[in-house]
Amino acid sequence: MNNPLPKEKNKTFTLFDNENGNSYEIPVIEGTVGPDVLDITNLFKESGLFTYDPGFTSTASCKSGITYIDGEQGILRHRGYDIKELAENSNFMEVCYLLLHSELPSPEDFSKFDNLIKNHTMINEQLVYLYRGFKRAAHPMAIMVGVVGALSAFYHDSTDINDPNQRMIASHRLIAKMPTIAAMAYKYSIGQPYIYPNNELSYSENFLNMMFAVPTQKFTIDKTLVKAMDRFFILHADHEQNASTSTVRLAGSSNANPFACIAAGIASLWGPAHGGANEAVIKMLTEINSKDNIDQYLLRAKDKNDPFRLMGFGHRVYKNYDPRASVMKDTCHEVLEILNIKNDPLLDIALELENIALNDEYFIEKKLYPNVDFYSGIILKAMGIPTNMFTALFAIGRTAGWISQWKEMIEDPIKKIGRPRQLYIGEDKRNYKPKEKRERKSIFEWLWSK
Ligand code: ACO
């Protein structure tokens, strides 16, 4: 479904150039909810000026009808539904359907969709050889980037981005194959045989089965843990125009095929400032080691000259509790109870750290609250997921959002290749110097000394 064009308001902003007395009218457009935006599409043409916004802190890069976030209020909605309600009442397959098709499915539509996804859970057997090319110690995210990108070489019948049917098949394939690809990366790293997908199981149960089952014995898993896994995927399903989603959109804007675009998104997600934070939280809590050391780490987090940051805290958009973090916190307690983990030392440190940070002047003033990653790592660790798989699990959930956002972009009537401009601060034109006239620059000395 295409989004309706945003409404132009009967309101303009005037940009006045004090130097030459020229003024430029900038139209204001409004969405359904949230701040209005200045439409600067014609600004350069009319004024010769670009806007400068590193990190896009004030820039809407697209219009979208998928996810709405109000960072001040701590609101996150998909297609109008609050994340808490979705996490409590839906399952991940329903949320995938909602993101892709903009409505919650009827029972018939759900069953059809669920079956469609199940039809695509296997990957081409030839891809097994690609896994073998990786070192056993390779990070699963490195494997994910490679294998998902390589899907482009196998599924040629779903890479024509101009064919709506192929776009849909590619979307289903990506959602269906991600758990298989991630679980295979894990099995490869520990040298166990791959476990093939079992379509009698639900999406999340199937993933846990592929992760933990072995061919020699029957594997059963507690339903509450399956639910926790499913909730983890729901809470990570989409998050508006974050770094990895913007990467998917930018890659897709050049008409690259969907598998290549999602591989680009996985690469972006990997960074510790984004999806890699769940892994970084566990590393940090392990390093803190004892509640007695918390103060010392908080001092480091506040020190401008120390690169250390409190992982799992802060967010570009949320200046309030991340709504996903509160659901995650509750789920965390449920999981620990099911697993009969009475005293988890990392959870104890996390709870104390959260408490101290939330009452600390620095964190209050900068509106730094726990984000989704703060608790998710503890849940995953308790479920036996190895730390280096955490971000791969995030990627499984986020694929639903990435592919929905990619589809929305391709179907947008005003789709253009993403091509930001820059403020050039390099040398102006200089005359070419012949080799014999060049001097050695001391700034390069460190490089040659290596
Ligand atoms: N610990 C200590 N100080 C912090 C933290 C933190 N976790 N986060 C932000 N700050 C401080 C910054 O130093 C900065 O201080 P200043 O104003 O004195 O310079 C101020 O708060 C604003 O921070 P920015 O980096 O400008 O905020 P930005 O929106 O660019 O960054 C980010 C957001 C990357 C998430 C940041 O908060 C961070 O690095 N957090 C830790 C990593 C993390 O948990 N990432 C997961 C994000 S959620 C997700 O991707 C699912």
Short mmCIF file of C-alpha atoms and ligand atoms in Angstrom, two decimals:
data_model
loop_
_atom_site.label_atom_id
_atom_site.label_comp_id
_atom_site.label_asym_id
_atom_site.label_seq_id
_atom_site.Cartn_x
_atom_site.Cartn_y
_atom_site.Cartn_z
CA MET A 1 0.00 0.00 0.00
CA ASN A 2 1.37 3.43 -0.91
CA ASN A 3 1.31 6.10 1.74
CA PRO A 4 -0.92 9.04 0.99
CA LEU A 5 1.10 12.11 0.10
CA PRO A 6 1.79 14.24 3.19
CA LYS A 7 -0.52 17.18 3.57
CA GLU A 8 1.00 20.56 2.86
CA LYS A 9 0.03 23.04 5.57
CA ASN A 10 -1.20 26.48 4.91
CA LYS A 11 1.96 27.61 6.59
CA THR A 12 5.43 28.53 5.39
CA PHE A 13 8.73 29.44 6.97
CA THR A 14 10.68 32.32 5.54
CA LEU A 15 14.44 32.06 5.25
CA PHE A 16 15.96 35.52 5.01
CA ASP A 17 19.43 36.10 3.58
CA ASN A 18 20.81 39.11 5.45
CA GLU A 19 23.64 39.53 2.96
CA ASN A 20 21.67 40.07 -0.22
CA GLY A 21 18.18 40.69 1.14
CA ASN A 22 16.67 37.66 -0.66
CA SER A 23 14.02 35.59 1.08
CA TYR A 24 12.84 32.04 0.43
CA GLU A 25 9.49 30.55 1.36
CA ILE A 26 9.74 27.04 2.75
CA PRO A 27 6.49 25.04 2.79
CA VAL A 28 5.56 23.18 5.99
CA ILE A 29 4.08 19.69 5.64
CA GLU A 30 2.34 17.66 8.30
CA GLY A 31 2.12 13.95 9.03
CA THR A 32 -0.57 12.12 11.01
CA VAL A 33 1.07 12.74 14.38
CA GLY A 34 4.46 14.12 15.39
CA PRO A 35 6.32 17.27 14.46
CA ASP A 36 5.67 19.08 11.16
CA VAL A 37 8.55 19.17 8.69
CA LEU A 38 10.05 21.90 6.53
CA ASP A 39 10.01 20.81 2.90
CA ILE A 40 13.41 21.91 1.62
CA THR A 41 13.21 19.91 -1.64
CA ASN A 42 13.59 23.06 -3.74
CA LEU A 43 15.85 25.02 -1.41
CA PHE A 44 19.10 24.44 -3.31
CA LYS A 45 17.47 25.13 -6.67
CA GLU A 46 16.07 28.42 -5.41
CA SER A 47 18.76 29.65 -3.05
CA GLY A 48 21.99 27.76 -3.86
CA LEU A 49 22.13 26.68 -0.20
CA PHE A 50 22.40 23.20 1.28
CA THR A 51 21.37 22.35 4.84
CA TYR A 52 23.95 20.87 7.24
CA ASP A 53 22.81 18.20 9.72
CA PRO A 54 25.48 15.65 10.71
CA GLY A 55 23.87 12.47 12.04
CA PHE A 56 20.50 13.64 10.62
CA THR A 57 19.38 14.90 14.03
CA SER A 58 16.84 17.29 12.47
CA THR A 59 16.22 15.65 9.13
CA ALA A 60 13.30 13.46 8.01
CA SER A 61 14.84 11.38 5.21
CA CYS A 62 11.53 9.98 3.97
CA LYS A 63 7.83 9.76 4.68
CA SER A 64 6.70 6.48 6.17
CA GLY A 65 3.50 4.91 7.45
CA ILE A 66 5.10 2.03 9.32
CA THR A 67 6.42 3.12 12.71
CA TYR A 68 5.82 6.13 14.91
CA ILE A 69 8.07 7.15 17.79
CA ASP A 70 7.61 9.97 20.25
CA GLY A 71 10.94 10.05 22.04
CA GLU A 72 9.90 12.55 24.72
CA GLN A 73 6.84 10.53 25.75
CA GLY A 74 8.49 7.12 25.26
CA ILE A 75 5.93 6.01 22.64
CA LEU A 76 6.56 3.38 19.96
CA ARG A 77 3.77 2.26 17.63
CA HIS A 78 3.71 0.04 14.58
CA ARG A 79 0.95 0.91 12.11
CA GLY A 80 -0.77 2.69 15.02
CA TYR A 81 -0.55 -0.15 17.57
CA ASP A 82 1.40 0.36 20.80
CA ILE A 83 4.45 -1.88 21.11
CA LYS A 84 3.41 -3.02 24.59
CA GLU A 85 0.06 -4.29 23.29
CA LEU A 86 1.73 -6.05 20.37
CA ALA A 87 4.35 -7.63 22.64
CA GLU A 88 1.71 -8.83 25.09
CA ASN A 89 -0.99 -10.01 22.66
CA SER A 90 0.53 -10.77 19.27
CA ASN A 91 3.20 -13.12 18.02
CA PHE A 92 6.14 -12.22 15.80
CA MET A 93 4.51 -13.60 12.62
CA GLU A 94 1.51 -11.33 13.19
CA VAL A 95 3.82 -8.36 13.65
CA CYS A 96 5.67 -9.24 10.42
CA TYR A 97 2.32 -9.28 8.62
CA LEU A 98 1.35 -5.98 10.20
CA LEU A 99 4.59 -4.28 9.17
CA LEU A 100 4.46 -5.63 5.63
CA HIS A 101 0.74 -5.32 4.94
CA SER A 102 -0.27 -2.49 7.32
CA GLU A 103 -3.10 -4.42 9.10
CA LEU A 104 -3.23 -7.17 11.70
CA PRO A 105 -4.15 -10.41 9.89
CA SER A 106 -7.52 -12.14 10.10
CA PRO A 107 -7.21 -15.79 11.28
CA GLU A 108 -7.36 -17.00 7.63
CA ASP A 109 -4.79 -14.47 6.46
CA PHE A 110 -2.55 -15.36 9.38
CA SER A 111 -2.60 -19.04 8.58
CA LYS A 112 -1.90 -18.34 4.89
CA PHE A 113 0.98 -16.00 5.72
CA ASP A 114 2.44 -18.36 8.31
CA ASN A 115 2.42 -21.17 5.73
CA LEU A 116 3.98 -18.96 3.07
CA ILE A 117 6.86 -18.09 5.40
CA LYS A 118 7.30 -21.75 6.33
CA ASN A 119 7.63 -22.62 2.65
CA HIS A 120 10.82 -20.58 2.51
CA THR A 121 12.67 -21.61 5.67
CA MET A 122 15.30 -23.78 3.98
CA ILE A 123 18.33 -22.30 2.25
CA ASN A 124 19.91 -23.61 -0.95
CA GLU A 125 22.14 -26.54 0.05
CA GLN A 126 25.01 -25.07 -1.98
CA LEU A 127 25.25 -22.31 0.64
CA VAL A 128 26.66 -24.88 3.08
CA TYR A 129 29.94 -24.60 1.17
CA LEU A 130 29.97 -20.87 1.76
CA TYR A 131 29.84 -21.49 5.53
CA ARG A 132 32.80 -23.83 5.20
CA GLY A 133 34.86 -20.99 3.77
CA PHE A 134 34.68 -19.10 7.09
CA LYS A 135 37.01 -19.62 10.01
CA ARG A 136 35.23 -21.47 12.82
CA ALA A 137 35.97 -18.50 15.07
CA ALA A 138 34.35 -16.00 12.69
CA HIS A 139 31.88 -13.62 14.32
CA PRO A 140 28.31 -14.73 13.41
CA MET A 141 27.55 -11.22 12.16
CA ALA A 142 30.43 -11.50 9.68
CA ILE A 143 28.88 -14.74 8.41
CA MET A 144 25.40 -13.17 8.31
CA VAL A 145 26.60 -10.24 6.18
CA GLY A 146 28.24 -12.69 3.76
CA VAL A 147 25.49 -15.31 3.56
CA VAL A 148 22.57 -12.88 3.31
CA GLY A 149 24.40 -10.93 0.58
CA ALA A 150 25.06 -14.24 -1.19
CA LEU A 151 21.31 -15.02 -1.33
CA SER A 152 21.30 -12.63 -4.33
CA ALA A 153 23.31 -15.27 -6.18
CA PHE A 154 20.73 -18.00 -5.53
CA TYR A 155 17.27 -16.49 -5.76
CA HIS A 156 17.29 -14.73 -9.13
CA ASP A 157 13.54 -15.15 -9.42
CA SER A 158 13.02 -12.59 -6.65
CA THR A 159 15.56 -9.88 -7.43
CA ASP A 160 13.56 -7.86 -9.97
CA ILE A 161 12.62 -4.93 -7.78
CA ASN A 162 10.11 -3.64 -10.34
CA ASP A 163 7.94 -6.74 -10.05
CA PRO A 164 5.60 -6.50 -7.01
CA ASN A 165 5.30 -10.29 -6.86
CA GLN A 166 9.08 -10.75 -6.77
CA ARG A 167 9.36 -8.04 -4.11
CA MET A 168 6.88 -9.95 -1.97
CA ILE A 169 8.61 -13.30 -2.49
CA ALA A 170 11.98 -11.74 -1.56
CA SER A 171 10.39 -10.27 1.60
CA HIS A 172 8.99 -13.68 2.60
CA ARG A 173 12.28 -15.40 1.83
CA LEU A 174 14.30 -13.01 3.95
CA ILE A 175 11.98 -13.23 6.97
CA ALA A 176 11.89 -17.04 6.64
CA LYS A 177 15.58 -17.70 6.06
CA MET A 178 17.16 -15.40 8.64
CA PRO A 179 16.68 -17.80 11.61
CA THR A 180 18.09 -20.68 9.53
CA ILE A 181 21.12 -18.60 8.46
CA ALA A 182 21.80 -17.37 12.02
CA ALA A 183 21.41 -20.82 13.61
CA MET A 184 23.73 -22.33 10.99
CA ALA A 185 26.36 -19.69 11.80
CA TYR A 186 26.17 -20.83 15.43
CA LYS A 187 26.27 -24.57 14.68
CA TYR A 188 29.22 -24.00 12.37
CA SER A 189 31.13 -22.12 15.09
CA ILE A 190 30.77 -25.00 17.57
CA GLY A 191 31.29 -27.76 15.01
CA GLN A 192 27.86 -29.37 15.45
CA PRO A 193 25.75 -30.63 12.54
CA TYR A 194 23.26 -28.17 11.14
CA ILE A 195 19.67 -28.74 12.22
CA TYR A 196 17.25 -28.20 9.34
CA PRO A 197 14.11 -26.10 9.82
CA ASN A 198 11.03 -27.92 11.07
CA ASN A 199 7.84 -26.43 9.69
CA GLU A 200 5.70 -28.02 12.37
CA LEU A 201 7.15 -25.55 14.83
CA SER A 202 6.37 -21.88 15.25
CA TYR A 203 8.89 -19.30 13.97
CA SER A 204 10.59 -18.80 17.34
CA GLU A 205 10.44 -22.43 18.45
CA ASN A 206 11.93 -23.47 15.13
CA PHE A 207 14.79 -21.02 15.65
CA LEU A 208 15.53 -22.33 19.16
CA ASN A 209 15.33 -25.87 17.82
CA MET A 210 17.85 -25.11 15.06
CA MET A 211 20.12 -23.49 17.66
CA PHE A 212 20.04 -26.11 20.38
CA ALA A 213 18.78 -29.45 19.06
CA VAL A 214 21.24 -32.20 18.11
CA PRO A 215 20.40 -35.15 15.86
CA THR A 216 21.05 -37.71 18.61
CA GLN A 217 18.25 -36.82 20.98
CA LYS A 218 14.79 -35.31 21.24
CA PHE A 219 14.77 -31.62 22.06
CA THR A 220 11.93 -29.92 23.87
CA ILE A 221 11.82 -26.38 25.07
CA ASP A 222 9.68 -24.61 27.66
CA LYS A 223 6.82 -22.66 26.03
CA THR A 224 7.58 -19.60 28.15
CA LEU A 225 11.08 -19.46 26.72
CA VAL A 226 9.65 -19.73 23.21
CA LYS A 227 7.36 -16.83 24.10
CA ALA A 228 10.30 -14.83 25.43
CA MET A 229 12.17 -15.44 22.17
CA ASP A 230 9.13 -14.39 20.19
CA ARG A 231 8.77 -11.25 22.31
CA PHE A 232 12.42 -10.42 21.72
CA PHE A 233 11.79 -10.58 17.95
CA ILE A 234 8.64 -8.42 18.27
CA LEU A 235 10.48 -5.79 20.32
CA HIS A 236 13.22 -5.59 17.68
CA ALA A 237 10.97 -5.76 14.61
CA ASP A 238 11.16 -2.13 13.52
CA HIS A 239 12.29 1.21 14.81
CA GLU A 240 11.68 3.88 12.24
CA GLN A 241 14.67 5.41 10.39
CA ASN A 242 17.54 4.13 12.61
CA ALA A 243 21.06 3.65 11.21
CA SER A 244 20.56 0.15 9.79
CA THR A 245 17.11 0.89 8.33
CA SER A 246 18.42 4.06 6.74
CA THR A 247 21.30 1.99 5.36
CA VAL A 248 18.82 -0.49 3.84
CA ARG A 249 16.83 2.36 2.31
CA LEU A 250 19.93 4.12 0.97
CA ALA A 251 21.30 0.91 -0.54
CA GLY A 252 17.87 0.18 -2.03
CA SER A 253 17.49 3.66 -3.45
CA SER A 254 20.01 2.74 -6.15
CA ASN A 255 17.74 -0.20 -7.11
CA ALA A 256 20.12 -2.77 -5.58
CA ASN A 257 18.44 -6.14 -4.99
CA PRO A 258 16.72 -6.75 -1.61
CA PHE A 259 19.20 -9.40 -0.40
CA ALA A 260 22.13 -7.02 -0.94
CA CYS A 261 20.20 -4.23 0.82
CA ILE A 262 19.47 -6.37 3.89
CA ALA A 263 23.14 -7.45 4.00
CA ALA A 264 24.02 -3.73 4.13
CA GLY A 265 21.56 -3.31 7.01
CA ILE A 266 23.17 -6.20 8.91
CA ALA A 267 26.59 -4.56 8.53
CA SER A 268 25.27 -1.31 9.96
CA LEU A 269 23.47 -3.05 12.81
CA TRP A 270 26.68 -4.75 13.90
CA GLY A 271 28.22 -1.59 15.39
CA PRO A 272 28.22 -1.29 19.22
CA ALA A 273 26.46 2.08 19.05
CA HIS A 274 23.50 0.28 17.40
CA GLY A 275 22.58 -3.43 17.50
CA GLY A 276 25.96 -4.49 18.80
CA ALA A 277 25.06 -2.81 22.09
CA ASN A 278 23.31 -5.93 23.49
CA GLU A 279 26.56 -7.84 23.24
CA ALA A 280 28.48 -4.85 24.62
CA VAL A 281 26.14 -4.63 27.66
CA ILE A 282 27.03 -8.15 28.77
CA LYS A 283 30.73 -7.47 28.25
CA MET A 284 30.40 -4.30 30.31
CA LEU A 285 28.45 -5.96 33.16
CA THR A 286 31.01 -8.78 33.23
CA GLU A 287 33.83 -6.26 33.36
CA ILE A 288 32.16 -4.28 36.17
CA ASN A 289 32.06 -7.62 37.98
CA SER A 290 30.75 -6.36 41.32
CA LYS A 291 28.27 -3.78 42.56
CA ASP A 292 31.18 -2.18 44.43
CA ASN A 293 32.76 -1.16 41.11
CA ILE A 294 29.69 0.62 39.71
CA ASP A 295 30.67 4.09 40.94
CA GLN A 296 34.04 3.82 39.29
CA TYR A 297 32.42 2.91 35.91
CA LEU A 298 29.88 5.70 36.24
CA LEU A 299 32.73 8.16 36.74
CA ARG A 300 34.36 6.82 33.57
CA ALA A 301 31.06 7.17 31.63
CA LYS A 302 30.87 10.82 32.68
CA ASP A 303 34.49 11.62 31.86
CA LYS A 304 34.75 13.45 28.53
CA ASN A 305 38.31 12.20 28.06
CA ASP A 306 37.36 8.55 28.48
CA PRO A 307 35.71 6.86 25.45
CA PHE A 308 33.81 4.50 27.81
CA ARG A 309 30.01 4.82 27.63
CA LEU A 310 27.40 3.08 29.68
CA MET A 311 26.24 0.50 27.13
CA GLY A 312 22.48 0.02 26.96
CA PHE A 313 21.92 3.61 28.06
CA GLY A 314 20.87 6.56 25.95
CA HIS A 315 19.13 6.80 22.63
CA ARG A 316 19.07 9.26 19.77
CA VAL A 317 15.29 9.56 19.86
CA TYR A 318 14.12 8.45 23.32
CA LYS A 319 14.60 11.09 25.98
CA ASN A 320 12.51 8.95 28.30
CA TYR A 321 12.35 5.25 29.17
CA ASP A 322 12.62 3.20 25.96
CA PRO A 323 9.15 1.54 25.92
CA ARG A 324 10.77 -1.68 24.69
CA ALA A 325 13.10 -1.70 27.72
CA SER A 326 10.23 -1.89 30.22
CA VAL A 327 8.64 -4.88 28.43
CA MET A 328 12.11 -6.44 28.20
CA LYS A 329 12.69 -5.92 31.92
CA ASP A 330 9.46 -7.78 32.80
CA THR A 331 10.29 -10.56 30.35
CA CYS A 332 13.74 -10.81 31.88
CA HIS A 333 12.28 -11.53 35.32
CA GLU A 334 9.86 -14.13 33.84
CA VAL A 335 12.69 -15.92 32.03
CA LEU A 336 14.92 -16.03 35.10
CA GLU A 337 12.01 -17.41 37.12
CA ILE A 338 11.27 -20.16 34.57
CA LEU A 339 14.91 -21.09 34.48
CA ASN A 340 14.97 -21.01 38.26
CA ILE A 341 17.83 -18.55 38.28
CA LYS A 342 17.44 -17.01 41.73
CA ASN A 343 20.48 -14.80 41.83
CA ASP A 344 21.92 -13.78 38.55
CA PRO A 345 25.04 -11.74 39.33
CA LEU A 346 24.85 -9.82 36.05
CA LEU A 347 21.17 -8.99 36.61
CA ASP A 348 22.00 -7.81 40.13
CA ILE A 349 24.69 -5.49 38.78
CA ALA A 350 22.35 -4.33 35.99
CA LEU A 351 19.52 -3.48 38.43
CA GLU A 352 21.87 -1.60 40.74
CA LEU A 353 23.51 0.21 37.84
CA GLU A 354 20.12 1.23 36.45
CA ASN A 355 19.03 2.49 39.85
CA ILE A 356 22.18 4.52 40.46
CA ALA A 357 22.30 5.94 36.90
CA LEU A 358 18.62 6.96 36.94
CA ASN A 359 19.29 9.01 40.07
CA ASP A 360 22.56 10.50 38.87
CA GLU A 361 22.60 14.21 37.90
CA TYR A 362 24.59 13.55 34.68
CA PHE A 363 22.15 10.93 33.36
CA ILE A 364 19.09 12.92 34.46
CA GLU A 365 20.31 16.12 32.81
CA LYS A 366 21.17 14.34 29.54
CA LYS A 367 17.95 12.29 29.67
CA LEU A 368 19.83 9.01 29.41
CA TYR A 369 17.54 6.05 30.15
CA PRO A 370 18.01 2.30 29.64
CA ASN A 371 17.35 1.27 26.06
CA VAL A 372 16.10 -2.07 24.70
CA ASP A 373 19.57 -3.58 24.79
CA PHE A 374 20.07 -3.10 28.51
CA TYR A 375 17.90 -6.09 29.47
CA SER A 376 17.80 -8.15 26.30
CA GLY A 377 21.34 -9.46 26.77
CA ILE A 378 20.50 -10.80 30.23
CA ILE A 379 17.49 -12.69 28.85
CA LEU A 380 19.44 -14.14 25.96
CA LYS A 381 22.35 -15.14 28.18
CA ALA A 382 19.98 -16.90 30.60
CA MET A 383 18.46 -18.79 27.66
CA GLY A 384 21.90 -20.09 26.74
CA ILE A 385 22.41 -17.90 23.66
CA PRO A 386 26.13 -17.17 23.32
CA THR A 387 27.03 -13.49 23.59
CA ASN A 388 28.37 -13.20 20.05
CA MET A 389 24.96 -14.35 18.69
CA PHE A 390 23.02 -11.51 20.37
CA THR A 391 23.25 -9.09 17.47
CA ALA A 392 22.43 -11.86 14.99
CA LEU A 393 19.16 -12.37 16.90
CA PHE A 394 18.48 -8.65 16.70
CA ALA A 395 19.01 -8.92 12.92
CA ILE A 396 16.42 -11.74 12.68
CA GLY A 397 13.77 -9.57 14.32
CA ARG A 398 14.74 -6.38 12.47
CA THR A 399 14.57 -8.06 9.05
CA ALA A 400 10.77 -7.66 9.22
CA GLY A 401 11.18 -3.89 9.59
CA TRP A 402 14.04 -3.56 7.10
CA ILE A 403 12.16 -5.35 4.34
CA SER A 404 8.90 -3.50 5.03
CA GLN A 405 10.74 -0.17 4.91
CA TRP A 406 12.57 -1.24 1.74
CA LYS A 407 9.27 -2.19 0.08
CA GLU A 408 7.65 1.05 1.15
CA MET A 409 10.56 3.00 -0.36
CA ILE A 410 10.45 1.13 -3.67
CA GLU A 411 6.67 1.68 -3.87
CA ASP A 412 6.91 5.39 -3.05
CA PRO A 413 5.96 7.37 -6.18
CA ILE A 414 8.62 9.97 -5.39
CA LYS A 415 11.45 7.48 -4.88
CA LYS A 416 14.83 8.98 -5.73
CA ILE A 417 18.37 7.70 -5.36
CA GLY A 418 19.66 8.81 -1.94
CA ARG A 419 22.45 11.25 -2.60
CA PRO A 420 23.29 13.62 0.27
CA ARG A 421 25.53 16.62 -0.38
CA GLN A 422 28.30 18.00 1.82
CA LEU A 423 30.01 21.07 3.15
CA TYR A 424 33.42 20.82 1.49
CA ILE A 425 36.25 21.84 3.83
CA GLY A 426 39.25 20.52 1.86
CA GLU A 427 41.82 22.37 -0.23
CA ASP A 428 40.68 24.74 -2.95
CA LYS A 429 42.19 24.22 -6.39
CA ARG A 430 45.99 23.93 -6.33
CA ASN A 431 48.63 23.55 -8.98
CA TYR A 432 50.07 20.06 -9.53
CA LYS A 433 53.60 19.63 -8.02
CA PRO A 434 56.16 17.49 -9.83
CA LYS A 435 57.69 14.74 -7.65
CA GLU A 436 61.08 16.43 -7.16
CA LYS A 437 59.46 19.56 -5.78
CA ARG A 438 57.42 17.80 -3.06
CA GLU A 439 58.51 17.97 0.59
CA ARG A 440 58.10 15.22 3.13
CA LYS A 441 55.18 15.98 5.49
CA SER A 442 55.76 15.17 9.15
CA ILE A 443 52.10 14.18 9.61
CA PHE A 444 52.78 10.95 7.71
CA GLU A 445 55.75 9.95 9.85
CA TRP A 446 53.68 7.88 12.29
CA LEU A 447 52.37 5.88 9.35
CA TRP A 448 55.80 4.95 8.01
CA SER A 449 57.03 4.14 11.53
CA LYS A 450 54.44 1.31 11.84
N1 ACO B 1 27.01 6.86 28.56
C1 ACO B 1 27.53 8.05 28.90
N2 ACO B 1 27.23 9.21 28.29
C2 ACO B 1 26.38 9.16 27.25
C3 ACO B 1 25.80 7.95 26.83
C4 ACO B 1 26.13 6.77 27.52
N3 ACO B 1 25.61 5.60 27.17
N4 ACO B 1 24.99 8.19 25.77
C5 ACO B 1 25.06 9.49 25.54
N5 ACO B 1 25.90 10.09 26.44
C6 ACO B 1 26.19 11.53 26.54
C7 ACO B 1 27.17 11.96 25.45
O1 ACO B 1 28.50 11.89 25.88
C8 ACO B 1 26.72 13.37 25.16
O2 ACO B 1 27.26 14.20 26.14
P1 ACO B 1 27.60 15.75 25.79
O3 ACO B 1 26.30 16.39 25.47
O4 ACO B 1 28.21 16.26 27.06
O5 ACO B 1 28.55 15.71 24.63
C9 ACO B 1 25.22 13.32 25.37
O6 ACO B 1 24.97 12.25 26.27
C10 ACO B 1 24.43 13.10 24.07
O7 ACO B 1 24.96 11.94 23.46
P2 ACO B 1 25.17 11.78 21.89
O8 ACO B 1 26.25 10.80 21.63
O9 ACO B 1 25.29 13.12 21.27
O10 ACO B 1 23.79 11.16 21.51
P3 ACO B 1 23.47 10.37 20.21
O11 ACO B 1 22.01 10.52 20.00
O12 ACO B 1 24.37 10.78 19.11
O13 ACO B 1 23.84 8.85 20.57
C11 ACO B 1 23.66 6.62 21.30
C12 ACO B 1 22.90 7.89 20.92
C13 ACO B 1 24.65 6.26 20.17
C14 ACO B 1 22.66 5.46 21.42
C15 ACO B 1 24.42 6.85 22.63
O14 ACO B 1 23.50 7.17 23.65
C16 ACO B 1 25.28 5.65 23.02
O15 ACO B 1 26.41 5.52 22.54
N6 ACO B 1 24.73 4.73 23.91
C17 ACO B 1 25.46 3.53 24.28
C18 ACO B 1 25.33 2.48 23.17
C19 ACO B 1 23.94 1.87 23.12
O16 ACO B 1 23.37 1.46 24.11
N7 ACO B 1 23.41 1.77 21.87
C20 ACO B 1 22.12 1.15 21.62
C21 ACO B 1 21.16 2.15 21.06
S1 ACO B 1 19.57 1.46 20.93
C22 ACO B 1 19.61 0.49 19.59
O17 ACO B 1 20.34 0.69 18.63
C23 ACO B 1 18.69 -0.63 19.56
#
